[in-house]
Amino acid sequence: MTTEKSALLPPRSSDLDHLNWLRLAGLDNFQGKSLLDLGCGSGFICHKAMTEGATAAVGVDLVRPELAGAGDWEFKDLNLDGGDWHLGLSRKFDLILAFDILEHLESPYRFLDCCHKSLSDTGQLVLTTPNLLSWERYYRPNDWSGVKDPQHKTLFTKYSLQFLLKKIGFSPDTVQAPMRSLAFLGPLQPQIGGQILCVARSR
């Protein structure tokens, strides 16, 4: 009954945005993968992953979503600001998602270290975070989205994010800040978009 009702819930705009990031990264095929969605929001992606052939899906967030338990995915209440939240997981994952999480944390290093410990040997971490070198910051430095949110604690450039990931033991495959409105330019689009998209593996 819960599953049927939950399946009718439409995706939120943030869910669609996250799916678009996954498509851009070429990682929107969940078949045969285990998924960990950190900051899972509505739980839509976990539910979608299980209906599309994922072997397991676990979502973590501050508030238990309506979709929790629908489609056989699992919800976990873990403190992502702690240094040992990975111990609350019973397995490692092929795909870890961390959309718009890093900038909210007391210690991005601790968080990414736990992600590294939770990733399978061939797994990939996908994350987004505000781009400190975005056009928006240059245009209105005191009122852009990165600084406007009072919950943001740390902001990154592509370089500083890569530096941190490498320190922890990741090998970044993709670190870009595309202007998605200019996607038709392909590789020529300027890398000054509002969000950094990063895909990384364990080294």
Tab-separated table of C-alpha atoms in Angstrom, residues 5-187:
chain	number	residue	atom	x	y	z
A	5	LYS	CA	0.899	5.497	-2.830
A	6	SER	CA	4.551	6.592	-2.870
A	7	ALA	CA	4.954	5.704	-6.539
A	8	LEU	CA	2.374	8.361	-7.359
A	9	LEU	CA	4.383	11.162	-5.769
A	10	PRO	CA	5.843	13.398	-8.486
A	11	PRO	CA	9.545	14.281	-8.380
A	12	ARG	CA	10.474	17.610	-6.834
A	13	SER	CA	12.430	20.185	-8.830
A	14	SER	CA	15.548	19.239	-6.838
A	15	ASP	CA	15.049	15.569	-7.807
A	16	LEU	CA	14.926	16.508	-11.484
A	17	ASP	CA	17.979	18.720	-11.071
A	18	HIS	CA	19.918	15.854	-9.497
A	19	LEU	CA	18.865	13.494	-12.277
A	20	ASN	CA	20.075	16.040	-14.825
A	21	TRP	CA	23.471	16.148	-13.095
A	22	LEU	CA	23.634	12.348	-13.256
A	23	ARG	CA	22.806	12.408	-16.954
A	24	LEU	CA	25.502	15.005	-17.558
A	25	ALA	CA	27.981	12.762	-15.737
A	26	GLY	CA	26.791	9.730	-17.743
A	27	LEU	CA	25.799	7.908	-14.561
A	28	ASP	CA	22.004	7.750	-14.766
A	29	ASN	CA	21.956	3.978	-15.391
A	30	PHE	CA	21.370	2.258	-12.030
A	31	GLN	CA	21.196	-1.307	-13.343
A	32	GLY	CA	23.222	-3.697	-11.162
A	33	LYS	CA	24.587	-0.925	-8.914
A	34	SER	CA	24.321	-0.282	-5.199
A	35	LEU	CA	23.432	3.343	-4.446
A	36	LEU	CA	24.001	5.615	-1.453
A	37	ASP	CA	22.209	8.971	-1.703
A	38	LEU	CA	23.486	11.398	0.943
A	39	GLY	CA	20.928	14.141	1.368
A	40	CYS	CA	18.278	12.033	-0.383
A	41	GLY	CA	15.514	14.623	0.037
A	42	SER	CA	12.229	13.089	-1.083
A	43	GLY	CA	13.850	9.700	-1.694
A	44	PHE	CA	12.862	9.855	-5.352
A	45	ILE	CA	16.265	8.814	-6.727
A	46	CYS	CA	16.565	5.842	-4.358
A	47	HIS	CA	13.081	4.687	-5.348
A	48	LYS	CA	13.827	5.217	-9.049
A	49	ALA	CA	17.130	3.328	-8.760
A	50	MET	CA	15.443	0.268	-7.277
A	51	THR	CA	12.724	0.244	-9.940
A	52	GLU	CA	15.455	0.424	-12.600
A	53	GLY	CA	17.502	-2.543	-11.439
A	54	ALA	CA	19.760	-1.316	-8.640
A	55	THR	CA	20.892	-4.081	-6.290
A	56	ALA	CA	20.467	-1.831	-3.212
A	57	ALA	CA	19.694	1.796	-2.421
A	58	VAL	CA	20.168	3.648	0.854
A	59	GLY	CA	19.133	7.242	1.468
A	60	VAL	CA	20.321	9.549	4.254
A	61	ASP	CA	18.766	12.866	5.262
A	62	LEU	CA	17.763	14.977	8.263
A	63	VAL	CA	14.055	14.263	7.750
A	64	ARG	CA	12.519	10.894	6.910
A	65	PRO	CA	10.973	11.237	3.422
A	66	GLU	CA	7.511	10.082	2.396
A	67	LEU	CA	9.053	7.586	-0.003
A	68	ALA	CA	11.079	5.879	2.752
A	69	GLY	CA	10.694	2.134	2.340
A	70	ALA	CA	8.995	2.338	-1.050
A	71	GLY	CA	10.470	0.073	-3.715
A	72	ASP	CA	12.643	-1.785	-1.176
A	73	TRP	CA	15.123	1.023	-0.572
A	74	GLU	CA	16.356	1.790	2.941
A	75	PHE	CA	16.406	5.075	4.840
A	76	LYS	CA	19.147	5.793	7.389
A	77	ASP	CA	19.238	8.594	9.954
A	78	LEU	CA	22.974	9.357	10.159
A	79	ASN	CA	24.857	12.449	11.287
A	80	LEU	CA	26.819	13.455	8.192
A	81	ASP	CA	28.709	16.033	10.241
A	82	GLY	CA	30.215	13.254	12.359
A	83	GLY	CA	33.483	11.543	11.537
A	84	ASP	CA	32.206	7.971	11.624
A	85	TRP	CA	28.782	7.908	9.976
A	86	HIS	CA	30.074	5.281	7.532
A	87	LEU	CA	30.014	2.788	10.431
A	88	GLY	CA	26.221	2.928	10.315
A	89	LEU	CA	26.243	1.339	6.859
A	90	SER	CA	26.362	-2.409	6.328
A	91	ARG	CA	28.046	-2.395	2.936
A	92	LYS	CA	30.096	-0.412	0.414
A	93	PHE	CA	28.479	1.234	-2.597
A	94	ASP	CA	29.058	1.445	-6.344
A	95	LEU	CA	27.571	4.927	-6.595
A	96	ILE	CA	27.535	7.585	-3.864
A	97	LEU	CA	25.614	10.810	-4.440
A	98	ALA	CA	26.238	14.000	-2.462
A	99	PHE	CA	24.303	16.781	-4.153
A	100	ASP	CA	24.568	20.195	-2.438
A	101	ILE	CA	25.821	18.732	0.861
A	102	LEU	CA	29.498	19.626	1.142
A	103	GLU	CA	28.989	23.363	1.658
A	104	HIS	CA	26.720	22.773	4.690
A	105	LEU	CA	29.138	20.683	6.745
A	106	GLU	CA	31.434	21.554	9.637
A	107	SER	CA	34.165	19.345	8.176
A	108	PRO	CA	34.075	18.575	4.433
A	109	TYR	CA	37.287	16.576	4.974
A	110	ARG	CA	35.653	14.198	7.481
A	111	PHE	CA	32.604	13.828	5.274
A	112	LEU	CA	34.614	12.973	2.166
A	113	ASP	CA	36.791	10.589	4.154
A	114	CYS	CA	33.654	8.692	5.212
A	115	CYS	CA	32.523	8.686	1.560
A	116	HIS	CA	35.896	7.226	0.586
A	117	LYS	CA	35.517	4.472	3.189
A	118	SER	CA	31.982	3.714	1.937
A	119	LEU	CA	32.914	3.433	-1.748
A	120	SER	CA	33.503	0.088	-3.445
A	121	ASP	CA	36.835	-0.475	-5.190
A	122	THR	CA	35.303	0.346	-8.575
A	123	GLY	CA	32.683	2.779	-7.298
A	124	GLN	CA	32.186	6.462	-8.071
A	125	LEU	CA	31.339	9.492	-5.976
A	126	VAL	CA	29.195	12.179	-7.618
A	127	LEU	CA	28.882	15.534	-5.869
A	128	THR	CA	27.864	19.091	-6.552
A	129	THR	CA	28.674	22.221	-4.585
A	130	PRO	CA	28.554	25.981	-5.305
A	131	ASN	CA	31.323	27.292	-7.529
A	132	LEU	CA	33.297	30.085	-5.873
A	133	LEU	CA	34.472	31.227	-9.315
A	134	SER	CA	31.026	31.407	-10.878
A	135	TRP	CA	29.891	34.332	-13.022
A	136	GLU	CA	27.216	34.986	-10.417
A	137	ARG	CA	29.777	35.657	-7.701
A	138	TYR	CA	31.625	38.158	-9.892
A	139	TYR	CA	28.398	39.854	-10.949
A	140	ARG	CA	26.998	40.262	-7.417
A	141	PRO	CA	29.670	39.189	-4.923
A	142	ASN	CA	27.674	39.997	-1.781
A	143	ASP	CA	24.350	38.529	-2.860
A	144	TRP	CA	24.929	35.425	-4.967
A	145	SER	CA	23.447	32.035	-4.099
A	146	GLY	CA	26.675	30.700	-2.570
A	147	VAL	CA	26.787	33.346	0.174
A	148	LYS	CA	23.071	34.079	0.392
A	149	ASP	CA	22.276	30.796	2.142
A	150	PRO	CA	23.097	31.266	5.855
A	151	GLN	CA	23.654	27.508	6.221
A	152	HIS	CA	26.654	27.491	3.873
A	153	LYS	CA	29.932	27.093	5.769
A	154	THR	CA	32.585	26.311	3.137
A	155	LEU	CA	32.826	27.200	-0.544
A	156	PHE	CA	35.106	25.666	-3.162
A	157	THR	CA	36.808	26.300	-6.457
A	158	LYS	CA	37.434	23.402	-8.816
A	159	TYR	CA	41.092	23.481	-7.777
A	160	SER	CA	40.477	23.438	-3.998
A	161	LEU	CA	37.917	20.636	-4.331
A	162	GLN	CA	40.338	18.501	-6.363
A	163	PHE	CA	43.082	19.203	-3.814
A	164	LEU	CA	40.879	17.990	-0.957
A	165	LEU	CA	39.712	14.889	-2.812
A	166	LYS	CA	43.265	13.876	-3.698
A	167	LYS	CA	44.403	14.366	-0.074
A	168	ILE	CA	41.766	11.847	1.010
A	169	GLY	CA	42.636	9.271	-1.646
A	170	PHE	CA	40.219	10.005	-4.463
A	171	SER	CA	41.102	10.270	-8.126
A	172	PRO	CA	38.823	12.914	-9.694
A	173	ASP	CA	37.572	11.856	-13.137
A	174	THR	CA	35.541	14.990	-13.815
A	175	VAL	CA	35.575	18.379	-12.138
A	176	GLN	CA	33.640	20.943	-14.108
A	177	ALA	CA	31.443	23.990	-13.632
A	178	PRO	CA	29.358	24.099	-16.799
A	179	MET	CA	27.007	26.912	-17.734
A	180	ARG	CA	24.116	24.603	-18.524
A	181	SER	CA	22.247	27.321	-20.415
A	182	LEU	CA	25.144	27.184	-22.900
A	183	ALA	CA	25.288	23.396	-23.120
A	184	PHE	CA	24.915	23.625	-26.921
A	185	LEU	CA	28.526	24.887	-27.000
A	186	GLY	CA	29.740	21.513	-25.752
A	187	PRO	CA	33.383	21.628	-24.585
